[in-house]
Short mmCIF file of C-alpha atoms in Angstrom, two decimals:
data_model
loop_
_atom_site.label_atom_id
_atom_site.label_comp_id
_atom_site.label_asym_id
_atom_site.label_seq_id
_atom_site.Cartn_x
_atom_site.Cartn_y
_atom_site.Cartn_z
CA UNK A 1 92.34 81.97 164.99
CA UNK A 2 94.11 79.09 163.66
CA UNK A 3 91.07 78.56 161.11
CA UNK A 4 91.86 82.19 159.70
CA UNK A 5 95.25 81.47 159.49
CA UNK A 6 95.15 78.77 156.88
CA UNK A 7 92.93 80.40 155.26
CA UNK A 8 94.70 83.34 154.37
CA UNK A 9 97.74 80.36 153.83
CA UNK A 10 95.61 79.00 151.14
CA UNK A 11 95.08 81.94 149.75
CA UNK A 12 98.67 82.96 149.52
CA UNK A 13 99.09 79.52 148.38
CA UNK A 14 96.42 80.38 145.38
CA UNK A 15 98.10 83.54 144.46
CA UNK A 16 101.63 81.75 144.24
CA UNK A 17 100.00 79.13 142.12
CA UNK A 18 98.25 81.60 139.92
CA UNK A 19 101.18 83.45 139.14
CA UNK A 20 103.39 80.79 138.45
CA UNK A 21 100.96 79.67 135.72
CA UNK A 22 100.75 83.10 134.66
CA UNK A 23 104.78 82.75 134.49
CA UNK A 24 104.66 79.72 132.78
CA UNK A 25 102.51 80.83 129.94
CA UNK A 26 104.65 84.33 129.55
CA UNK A 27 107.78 81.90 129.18
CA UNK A 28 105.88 79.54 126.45
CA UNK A 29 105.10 82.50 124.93
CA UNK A 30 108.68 84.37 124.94
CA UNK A 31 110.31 81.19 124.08
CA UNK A 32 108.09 80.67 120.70
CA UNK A 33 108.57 84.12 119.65
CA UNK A 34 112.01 83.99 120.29
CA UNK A 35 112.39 80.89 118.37
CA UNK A 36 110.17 81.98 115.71
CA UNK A 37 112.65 85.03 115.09
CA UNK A 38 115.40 83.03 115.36
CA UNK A 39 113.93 80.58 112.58
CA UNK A 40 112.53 83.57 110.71
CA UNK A 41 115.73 84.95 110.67
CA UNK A 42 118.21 81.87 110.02
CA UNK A 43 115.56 81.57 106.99
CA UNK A 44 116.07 84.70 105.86
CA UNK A 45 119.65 84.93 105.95
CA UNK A 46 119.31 81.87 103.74
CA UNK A 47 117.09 83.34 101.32
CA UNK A 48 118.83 86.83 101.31
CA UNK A 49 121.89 84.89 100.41
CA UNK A 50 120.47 82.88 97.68
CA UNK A 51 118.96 86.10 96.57
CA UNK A 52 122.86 87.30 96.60
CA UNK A 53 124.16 85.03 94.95
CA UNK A 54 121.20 85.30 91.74
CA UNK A 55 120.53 89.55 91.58
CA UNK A 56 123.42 91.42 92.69
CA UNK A 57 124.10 92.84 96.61
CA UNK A 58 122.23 93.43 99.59
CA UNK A 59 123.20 94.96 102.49
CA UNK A 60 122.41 93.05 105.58
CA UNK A 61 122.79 94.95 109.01
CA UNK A 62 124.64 91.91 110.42
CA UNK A 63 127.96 90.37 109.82
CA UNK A 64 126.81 88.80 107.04
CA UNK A 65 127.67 92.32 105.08
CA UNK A 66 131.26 92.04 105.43
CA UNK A 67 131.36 88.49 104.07
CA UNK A 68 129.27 89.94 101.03
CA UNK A 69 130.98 93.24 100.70
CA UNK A 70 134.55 91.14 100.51
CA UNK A 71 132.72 88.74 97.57
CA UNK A 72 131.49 91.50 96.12
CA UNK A 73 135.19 93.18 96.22
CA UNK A 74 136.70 90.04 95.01
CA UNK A 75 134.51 89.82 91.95
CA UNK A 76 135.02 93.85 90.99
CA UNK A 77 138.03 93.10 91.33
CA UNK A 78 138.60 90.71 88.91
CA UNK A 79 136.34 92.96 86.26
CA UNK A 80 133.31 90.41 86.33
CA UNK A 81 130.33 92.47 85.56
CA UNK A 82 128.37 92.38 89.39
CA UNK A 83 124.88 94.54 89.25
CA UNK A 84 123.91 96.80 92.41
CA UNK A 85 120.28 97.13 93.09
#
C-alpha cells in the first residue's frame, strides 16, 4: 500500500514537473514574441517617421497620428508645399 502510494506521488510529481517545463517554454516563447513586436514596432515607428519627415504623411493607427496630423497642420498652415501620398 504504501509502495503504491509513492508511486502514484512520483507520478504526480512527474506531471507537475512536466508541465512546468511546458510553462516555462510557453513563457520564453510569449516573452520573445512580445519583445520582438515591441522592437519591431519601436523600429517602425522610427522608420515611419523618418519616412514622414522625407515623402509627405502617413497615417499611423496610434498616437503618433495626432502628433503628425498637428505638423502636418502647422506646415499647411504656413503655405509650405507638404505632398499627401
Amino acid at each position: 500500500m504504501k509502495l503504491q502510494f509513492f508511486a502514484s506521488r512520483s507520478k504526480i510529481v512527474t506531471i507537475f514537473a512536466k508541465s512546468a517545463a511546458l510553462g516555462r517554454r510557453f513563457l520564453f516563447i510569449g516573452r520573445t514574441v512580445l519583445w520582438s513586436w515591441v522592437l519591431g514596432s519601436g523600429f517602425w515607428v522610427l522608420g515611419s517617421g523618418f519616412w514622414v519627415l522625407g515623402s509627405g504623411f502617413w497615417v499611423l493607427g496610434s498616437g503618433f497620428w495626432v502628433l503628425q496630423a498637428a505638423f502636418v497642420y502647422r506646415y499647411d498652415t504656413s503655405s509650405t508645399c507638404f505632398c499627401f501620398s
